[in-house]
Short mmCIF file of C-alpha atoms and ligand atoms in Angstrom, two decimals:
data_model
loop_
_atom_site.label_atom_id
_atom_site.label_comp_id
_atom_site.label_asym_id
_atom_site.label_seq_id
_atom_site.Cartn_x
_atom_site.Cartn_y
_atom_site.Cartn_z
CA MET A 1 76.44 113.74 66.77
CA ARG A 2 75.36 113.63 70.39
CA LYS A 3 73.28 116.72 69.88
CA ALA A 4 71.60 115.16 66.86
CA LEU A 5 70.76 112.04 68.85
CA ILE A 6 69.21 114.04 71.66
CA LEU A 7 67.24 116.01 69.15
CA ALA A 8 66.03 112.84 67.52
CA ILE A 9 64.96 111.41 70.87
CA ALA A 10 63.20 114.63 71.76
CA ALA A 11 61.41 114.68 68.42
CA THR A 12 60.27 111.08 68.85
CA ALA A 13 59.03 111.80 72.36
CA LEU A 14 57.17 114.81 71.06
CA ALA A 15 55.60 112.77 68.30
CA PHE A 16 54.44 110.16 70.82
CA THR A 17 52.99 112.83 73.07
CA ALA A 18 51.20 114.29 70.09
CA ILE A 19 49.68 110.90 69.22
CA GLY A 20 48.81 110.34 72.88
CA CYS A 21 47.10 113.72 73.04
CA LYS A 22 45.21 113.11 69.86
CA ASP A 23 43.84 109.84 71.18
CA LYS A 24 42.95 111.46 74.46
CA GLY A 25 41.21 114.36 72.82
CA ASN A 26 39.22 111.80 70.94
CA GLU A 27 38.21 109.74 73.93
CA ALA A 28 34.50 110.42 73.85
CA GLY A 29 34.59 109.66 70.16
CA GLY A 30 37.56 107.29 69.93
CA SER A 31 39.41 106.82 66.69
CA GLY A 32 39.43 103.02 66.27
CA ALA A 33 42.38 103.55 63.96
CA THR A 34 46.10 102.89 63.95
CA GLU A 35 48.53 104.28 61.42
CA ASP A 36 47.59 101.73 58.76
CA THR A 37 44.35 100.14 59.91
CA VAL A 38 40.82 100.98 60.94
CA LYS A 39 39.09 98.61 63.36
CA LEU A 40 35.48 97.73 62.58
CA GLY A 41 33.39 95.30 64.63
CA LEU A 42 31.02 92.62 63.36
CA PHE A 43 28.77 90.70 65.76
CA VAL A 44 26.27 88.16 64.44
CA SER A 45 25.26 84.59 65.30
CA THR A 46 27.13 81.92 63.39
CA THR A 47 26.23 79.17 65.86
CA GLY A 48 23.02 78.21 67.67
CA GLU A 49 19.34 78.42 66.77
CA ILE A 50 19.68 81.12 64.06
CA ALA A 51 23.18 80.31 62.79
CA THR A 52 22.41 80.79 59.09
CA PHE A 53 21.55 84.47 59.70
CA GLY A 54 25.05 85.23 60.93
CA GLY A 55 26.81 82.90 58.50
CA ASP A 56 25.30 84.64 55.48
CA THR A 57 25.80 88.12 56.94
CA LYS A 58 29.44 87.43 57.73
CA ASN A 59 30.06 86.12 54.22
CA GLY A 60 28.58 89.27 52.69
CA ALA A 61 30.50 91.56 55.04
CA GLU A 62 33.80 89.75 54.45
CA LEU A 63 33.38 89.99 50.70
CA ALA A 64 32.95 93.76 51.02
CA VAL A 65 35.98 94.04 53.34
CA GLU A 66 38.10 92.04 50.89
CA GLU A 67 37.04 94.26 47.96
CA ILE A 68 37.67 97.46 49.90
CA ASN A 69 41.06 96.38 51.19
CA LYS A 70 42.11 95.28 47.71
CA ALA A 71 41.16 98.71 46.40
CA GLY A 72 43.26 100.56 49.01
CA GLY A 73 41.11 100.48 52.15
CA ILE A 74 39.23 103.39 53.71
CA LYS A 75 41.08 106.70 53.37
CA GLY A 76 44.28 104.68 52.95
CA LYS A 77 43.73 102.42 55.97
CA THR A 78 43.13 98.67 55.73
CA ILE A 79 39.98 97.41 57.47
CA ASP A 80 40.82 95.26 60.48
CA LEU A 81 37.53 93.40 61.00
CA ARG A 82 36.98 92.20 64.57
CA PHE A 83 34.39 89.44 64.41
CA TYR A 84 32.47 87.86 67.30
CA ASP A 85 29.88 85.08 67.24
CA THR A 86 26.85 85.99 69.37
CA ALA A 87 25.76 82.32 69.46
CA SER A 88 22.03 83.16 69.05
CA LYS A 89 21.92 84.42 72.65
CA ALA A 90 20.97 87.92 73.82
CA GLU A 91 23.32 87.67 76.79
CA GLU A 92 26.24 86.85 74.51
CA ALA A 93 25.39 89.86 72.32
CA GLY A 94 25.76 92.06 75.41
CA ASN A 95 29.13 90.51 76.32
CA VAL A 96 30.49 90.84 72.84
CA ALA A 97 29.37 94.45 72.61
CA THR A 98 31.38 95.21 75.74
CA LYS A 99 34.44 93.55 74.20
CA LEU A 100 34.13 95.46 70.94
CA ALA A 101 33.60 98.79 72.67
CA THR A 102 36.12 98.53 75.52
CA GLN A 103 38.79 96.03 74.44
CA ASP A 104 38.93 96.15 70.65
CA LYS A 105 37.84 99.79 70.77
CA VAL A 106 36.37 99.66 67.29
CA LEU A 107 35.40 102.80 65.38
CA VAL A 108 32.01 101.37 64.37
CA ALA A 109 30.21 98.10 65.21
CA MET A 110 28.05 96.25 62.69
CA GLY A 111 25.30 93.87 63.92
CA ALA A 112 23.22 92.19 65.09
CA VAL A 113 20.74 90.39 62.84
CA ALA A 114 18.05 89.28 65.30
CA SER A 115 16.34 92.27 66.90
CA GLY A 116 16.48 90.68 70.36
CA LEU A 117 20.27 90.54 70.11
CA SER A 118 20.57 94.08 68.77
CA LEU A 119 18.42 95.23 71.69
CA ALA A 120 20.88 93.62 74.13
CA ALA A 121 23.96 95.13 72.45
CA ALA A 122 22.68 98.63 71.65
CA PRO A 123 22.75 100.09 75.20
CA VAL A 124 26.41 99.07 75.56
CA PHE A 125 27.43 100.81 72.35
CA GLU A 126 25.29 103.82 73.19
CA GLN A 127 26.94 104.22 76.60
CA ASN A 128 30.40 103.95 75.07
CA GLY A 129 29.67 106.34 72.21
CA VAL A 130 30.34 103.70 69.57
CA PRO A 131 28.13 103.94 66.47
CA MET A 132 26.30 100.66 65.86
CA VAL A 133 24.73 99.84 62.52
CA SER A 134 22.43 96.84 62.28
CA PRO A 135 22.24 95.38 58.79
CA SER A 136 18.93 93.64 59.38
CA SER A 137 17.22 94.12 62.76
CA THR A 138 13.71 95.25 61.91
CA ASN A 139 12.03 95.78 65.31
CA PRO A 140 11.26 99.52 65.63
CA THR A 141 12.62 99.79 69.20
CA VAL A 142 16.19 98.86 68.15
CA THR A 143 17.20 102.34 66.96
CA GLN A 144 15.26 103.95 69.81
CA GLN A 145 18.06 102.77 72.13
CA GLY A 146 20.02 105.94 71.42
CA LYS A 147 21.50 108.39 68.96
CA ASN A 148 24.42 106.09 68.10
CA ILE A 149 22.17 103.25 66.91
CA PHE A 150 21.35 102.90 63.19
CA ARG A 151 19.93 100.34 60.78
CA ILE A 152 19.95 99.95 56.98
CA CYS A 153 16.83 97.76 56.55
CA PHE A 154 13.08 98.29 56.64
CA LEU A 155 11.12 98.15 59.92
CA ASP A 156 8.46 95.77 61.25
CA ASP A 157 5.65 98.33 61.33
CA PHE A 158 6.05 98.41 57.56
CA GLN A 159 6.86 94.70 57.19
CA GLY A 160 3.86 93.60 59.28
CA GLY A 161 1.62 96.09 57.49
CA ALA A 162 2.87 94.95 54.08
CA CYS A 163 2.12 91.30 54.95
CA ALA A 164 -1.42 92.33 55.97
CA VAL A 165 -1.91 94.31 52.74
CA PHE A 166 -0.64 91.35 50.71
CA ALA A 167 -2.91 88.86 52.51
CA TYR A 168 -5.99 91.09 52.29
CA LYS A 169 -5.62 92.71 48.88
CA GLU A 170 -3.55 90.29 46.81
CA LEU A 171 -4.72 86.97 48.24
CA GLY A 172 -8.24 88.13 49.18
CA LYS A 173 -7.95 86.66 52.68
CA ARG A 174 -10.34 87.84 55.44
CA LYS A 175 -9.80 85.54 58.45
CA ALA A 176 -6.23 85.43 59.72
CA ALA A 177 -4.74 83.40 62.55
CA ILE A 178 -1.43 84.30 64.19
CA ILE A 179 1.00 82.04 66.06
CA ARG A 180 3.75 84.02 67.79
CA ASN A 181 6.83 83.46 69.97
CA GLN A 182 5.89 85.36 73.14
CA ASP A 183 9.53 85.59 74.29
CA ASP A 184 10.93 87.30 71.21
CA ALA A 185 10.73 91.04 70.48
CA TYR A 186 10.83 90.51 66.72
CA SER A 187 7.99 87.99 66.79
CA THR A 188 5.63 89.89 69.07
CA GLY A 189 6.29 93.21 67.32
CA LEU A 190 5.69 91.79 63.88
CA ALA A 191 2.55 89.97 65.07
CA ASP A 192 1.13 93.19 66.54
CA TYR A 193 1.79 95.24 63.40
CA PHE A 194 0.23 92.59 61.17
CA ARG A 195 -2.79 92.40 63.45
CA LEU A 196 -3.28 96.15 63.49
CA LYS A 197 -3.17 96.56 59.72
CA PHE A 198 -5.21 93.45 58.87
CA LYS A 199 -8.02 94.69 61.13
CA ALA A 200 -7.76 98.25 59.80
CA LEU A 201 -8.24 96.88 56.28
CA GLY A 202 -11.45 95.15 57.40
CA GLY A 203 -10.10 91.66 58.07
CA GLU A 204 -10.68 89.59 61.18
CA ILE A 205 -8.04 88.05 63.46
CA VAL A 206 -9.79 84.80 64.34
CA ALA A 207 -6.99 83.43 66.56
CA ASP A 208 -3.80 84.83 68.12
CA GLU A 209 -1.83 82.06 69.79
CA SER A 210 1.49 82.30 71.66
CA TYR A 211 4.24 79.84 72.45
CA LYS A 212 7.31 79.95 74.69
CA LYS A 213 10.86 80.13 73.35
CA GLY A 214 12.20 76.64 72.70
CA THR A 215 8.78 75.03 72.10
CA LYS A 216 8.90 72.08 69.69
CA GLU A 217 5.32 70.80 70.06
CA PHE A 218 2.58 73.18 68.92
CA ALA A 219 -0.44 70.85 69.07
CA SER A 220 -2.57 72.94 71.43
CA GLN A 221 -1.96 76.22 69.57
CA ILE A 222 -2.74 74.55 66.24
CA THR A 223 -5.92 72.92 67.62
CA ASN A 224 -7.16 76.38 68.69
CA VAL A 225 -6.29 77.87 65.31
CA LYS A 226 -7.96 75.05 63.38
CA ALA A 227 -11.22 75.45 65.35
CA LYS A 228 -11.50 79.06 64.14
CA GLU A 229 -11.20 78.13 60.44
CA PRO A 230 -8.77 80.83 59.31
CA ASP A 231 -8.10 81.39 55.60
CA ILE A 232 -4.45 82.35 56.26
CA ILE A 233 -1.96 81.72 59.09
CA PHE A 234 0.62 84.38 59.95
CA LEU A 235 3.84 83.02 61.46
CA PRO A 236 6.09 85.93 62.54
CA CYS A 237 8.90 83.61 63.62
CA TYR A 238 12.42 82.48 62.71
CA TYR A 239 13.05 79.66 60.25
CA ASN A 240 13.52 76.75 62.68
CA ASP A 241 10.21 77.40 64.40
CA VAL A 242 8.53 77.93 61.01
CA ALA A 243 9.83 74.55 59.76
CA LEU A 244 8.30 72.76 62.77
CA LEU A 245 5.09 74.82 62.88
CA SER A 246 4.37 74.34 59.18
CA GLN A 247 4.77 70.55 59.35
CA GLN A 248 2.53 70.32 62.39
CA ILE A 249 -0.07 72.65 60.86
CA ARG A 250 -0.35 70.45 57.77
CA GLY A 251 -0.04 67.36 59.96
CA GLN A 252 -3.13 68.39 61.93
CA GLY A 253 -5.06 68.59 58.68
CA ILE A 254 -5.17 72.30 57.85
CA GLY A 255 -5.04 72.07 54.06
CA ASP A 256 -2.92 74.06 51.64
CA ASP A 257 -5.86 76.25 50.64
CA VAL A 258 -4.82 77.98 53.89
CA PRO A 259 -1.37 79.37 53.08
CA MET A 260 1.12 80.40 55.70
CA LEU A 261 2.69 83.84 55.60
CA GLY A 262 5.64 85.34 57.46
CA GLY A 263 8.37 87.94 57.56
CA ASP A 264 12.07 88.07 56.78
CA GLY A 265 12.81 85.67 59.66
CA TRP A 266 11.86 82.77 57.39
CA GLU A 267 14.85 83.32 55.16
CA SER A 268 17.35 80.50 55.48
CA ALA A 269 18.83 77.83 53.24
CA ASN A 270 17.48 75.42 55.90
CA LEU A 271 13.83 76.53 55.59
CA ILE A 272 12.72 74.41 52.64
CA PRO A 273 14.63 71.20 53.50
CA ASN A 274 13.57 71.32 57.17
CA SER A 275 9.89 71.99 56.44
CA LYS A 276 9.66 68.87 54.25
CA GLY A 277 7.21 70.29 51.72
CA ALA A 278 4.81 71.76 54.30
CA LEU A 279 5.48 75.34 53.13
CA GLU A 280 4.73 74.75 49.45
CA GLY A 281 2.69 77.74 48.21
CA SER A 282 3.31 79.83 51.33
CA TYR A 283 4.74 83.38 51.37
CA PHE A 284 7.23 85.58 53.23
CA GLY A 285 8.76 89.05 53.05
CA ASN A 286 12.33 89.68 51.96
CA HIS A 287 14.88 92.49 51.61
CA TYR A 288 16.22 92.15 48.07
CA SER A 289 16.25 90.11 44.91
CA PRO A 290 19.34 88.45 43.42
CA GLU A 291 17.40 88.48 40.12
CA ASP A 292 17.56 92.30 40.02
CA PRO A 293 19.14 92.96 36.59
CA SER A 294 21.04 96.10 37.69
CA GLU A 295 24.77 96.00 37.05
CA HIS A 296 25.61 96.64 40.70
CA VAL A 297 23.48 93.72 41.96
CA GLN A 298 24.72 91.36 39.26
CA ALA A 299 28.37 92.20 39.97
CA PHE A 300 27.75 91.47 43.65
CA VAL A 301 25.97 88.18 42.89
CA LYS A 302 28.84 87.15 40.61
CA GLY A 303 31.53 88.04 43.14
CA TYR A 304 29.65 86.28 45.93
CA LYS A 305 29.11 83.11 43.90
CA ALA A 306 32.77 83.04 42.91
CA LYS A 307 33.85 83.22 46.56
CA TYR A 308 31.22 81.05 48.25
CA ASN A 309 29.76 78.87 45.51
CA THR A 310 26.18 79.79 46.36
CA ALA A 311 23.76 82.63 45.61
CA PRO A 312 23.66 85.44 48.19
CA SER A 313 20.62 85.62 50.47
CA SER A 314 19.24 89.00 51.52
CA LEU A 315 21.21 88.62 54.75
CA ALA A 316 24.41 88.36 52.71
CA ALA A 317 23.36 91.39 50.66
CA LEU A 318 22.66 93.45 53.80
CA GLY A 319 25.97 92.31 55.31
CA TYR A 320 27.71 93.51 52.16
CA ASP A 321 25.84 96.83 52.14
CA VAL A 322 26.48 97.61 55.80
CA VAL A 323 30.26 97.57 55.29
CA TYR A 324 30.01 99.96 52.32
CA VAL A 325 27.65 102.22 54.31
CA VAL A 326 30.24 102.44 57.09
CA LYS A 327 33.02 103.12 54.56
CA LYS A 328 30.98 105.94 53.03
CA ALA A 329 30.24 107.44 56.45
CA ILE A 330 33.93 107.41 57.43
CA GLU A 331 34.85 109.08 54.15
CA ASP A 332 32.10 111.68 54.58
CA ALA A 333 33.22 112.29 58.17
CA GLY A 334 36.73 112.93 56.85
CA GLU A 335 38.22 111.66 60.12
CA PHE A 336 38.51 108.45 62.10
CA ASP A 337 36.38 109.79 64.91
CA ARG A 338 33.34 108.05 66.36
CA ALA A 339 31.26 111.18 66.92
CA LYS A 340 31.97 112.49 63.43
CA VAL A 341 31.22 109.12 61.84
CA ARG A 342 27.97 109.01 63.81
CA ASP A 343 26.98 112.39 62.37
CA ALA A 344 27.89 111.24 58.86
CA LEU A 345 25.75 108.11 59.28
CA ALA A 346 22.84 110.27 60.39
CA ALA A 347 23.25 112.42 57.30
CA LEU A 348 23.62 109.58 54.78
CA LYS A 349 21.47 110.20 51.69
CA ASP A 350 20.71 108.19 48.55
CA PHE A 351 23.19 105.45 49.27
CA LYS A 352 23.30 103.01 46.35
CA GLY A 353 23.40 99.54 47.85
CA VAL A 354 22.72 96.11 46.44
CA THR A 355 19.56 96.10 48.59
CA GLY A 356 18.35 99.30 46.89
CA THR A 357 18.99 103.03 47.10
CA PHE A 358 18.23 104.38 50.56
CA SER A 359 18.75 107.25 52.99
CA ILE A 360 18.99 107.35 56.78
CA ASP A 361 16.02 109.23 58.24
CA GLU A 362 15.62 111.30 61.42
CA ASN A 363 15.02 108.13 63.45
CA ARG A 364 18.31 106.59 62.18
CA ASP A 365 16.29 104.12 60.12
CA ALA A 366 16.03 103.24 56.45
CA ARG A 367 12.71 102.96 54.65
CA LYS A 368 12.83 100.49 51.78
CA PRO A 369 10.41 98.34 49.77
CA ILE A 370 9.73 94.70 50.68
CA SER A 371 9.55 91.79 48.23
CA ILE A 372 7.04 89.04 48.91
CA LEU A 373 8.40 85.64 47.91
CA LYS A 374 6.48 82.40 47.34
CA VAL A 375 7.86 79.01 48.33
CA GLN A 376 7.77 76.85 45.22
CA GLY A 377 9.62 73.53 45.04
CA ASP A 378 13.13 74.28 46.20
CA LYS A 379 12.89 77.97 45.25
CA PHE A 380 11.76 81.32 46.62
CA LEU A 381 9.86 83.05 43.80
CA PRO A 382 9.39 86.86 43.90
CA VAL A 383 5.66 87.60 43.49
CA LYS A 384 5.10 91.18 44.62
CA GLN A 385 7.05 94.24 45.66
CA ILE A 386 5.37 96.56 48.18
CA GLN A 387 6.48 100.19 48.66
CA PRO A 388 6.41 102.10 51.95
CA GLN A 389 3.63 104.39 50.65
CA ASP A 390 1.40 101.34 49.92
CA VAL A 391 1.15 100.58 53.64
CA LYS A 392 0.31 104.04 54.96
N1 LIG B 401 14.55 91.10 60.83
C1 LIG B 401 14.90 90.03 61.71
C2 LIG B 401 14.91 90.58 63.14
O1 LIG B 401 14.92 91.73 63.33
C3 LIG B 401 16.23 89.43 61.36
C4 LIG B 401 16.35 88.95 59.93
C5 LIG B 401 16.66 89.84 58.90
C6 LIG B 401 16.17 87.62 59.60
C7 LIG B 401 16.78 89.40 57.57
C8 LIG B 401 16.28 87.19 58.30
C9 LIG B 401 16.55 88.08 57.26
O2 LIG B 401 14.95 89.88 64.11
#
């Protein structure tokens, strides 16, 4: 009896040492897993200036987590989602990244939406060897932060180029004005790529105005733009700025024969109500279409509507896809090990998401088509899809 007890204690001690060793051996990688759970991080902004970006993304991601856990988890482990609000602040994104990497010790982190916030978080994850996958940061420099940093959306060289192609070829515009947020990486990057392509096509950039973060009054920029008589105005900004800019542009008498055009940053349920009709007939780029008749997309739309009582935005769709991408990478890796999951992410091919079928390329990026939507009444109407090869 006594002997058996000692043996049992010894066996338990051995088992603990074995687990301890395994974790230690994994330190550079880190497992992010317990016996029954796998810890995944999500960091997006659900409060502050760009709160709808994070709200939608979180909804999409949580739907995916719920589905996966209901179906048995990832390789038998339930997802333990560690969520942090980045409050629309780059500094907060950095803090939260440190928490996810060093306190929660997640296997993989998913986020951010805004490129400026991803740029603040990426170096922290890179240093700690934690794979980070952004669902929707489009600035090219995001994934250049290191070999652990990935994204599953298109990039702003393509997005800016596609907007220029659309303005020049589809709308027949020749004189573009730009108004950009000089303090935001997404805005300045997108502005530069639009500018480059529009000029290369033969168009003219008649004005390129900048404003500081937090600006609410754009009278001087708009006066300068108006004097140059553009036939289109490119606004590479987030939805709150676009709502104010558009009202002031129309308010200063630039008529609706001069449409406004922008990127994915316009997408928010707040855009149309807050712009008070000023964006009617204007256009912006977007990541997916809920009208896509494919079974996969329709099942997602149905599940999302049932849970949240509203149609999923492209942010919600990307939030949903990013969780399934991470699941697939863990399964492909075959182990709960950061370095192995990183390699599996890098090798991901022909992933069938609700935002399209895509692969991860040698720069840890995805290349996908963009849909141009038109603001009409209280709706966003898809008018044109542009493929990566159309912008070469
Ligand atoms: N692409 C934007 C950025 O990088 C974020 C965004 C994605 C906003 C999708 C809306 C929709 O900053």
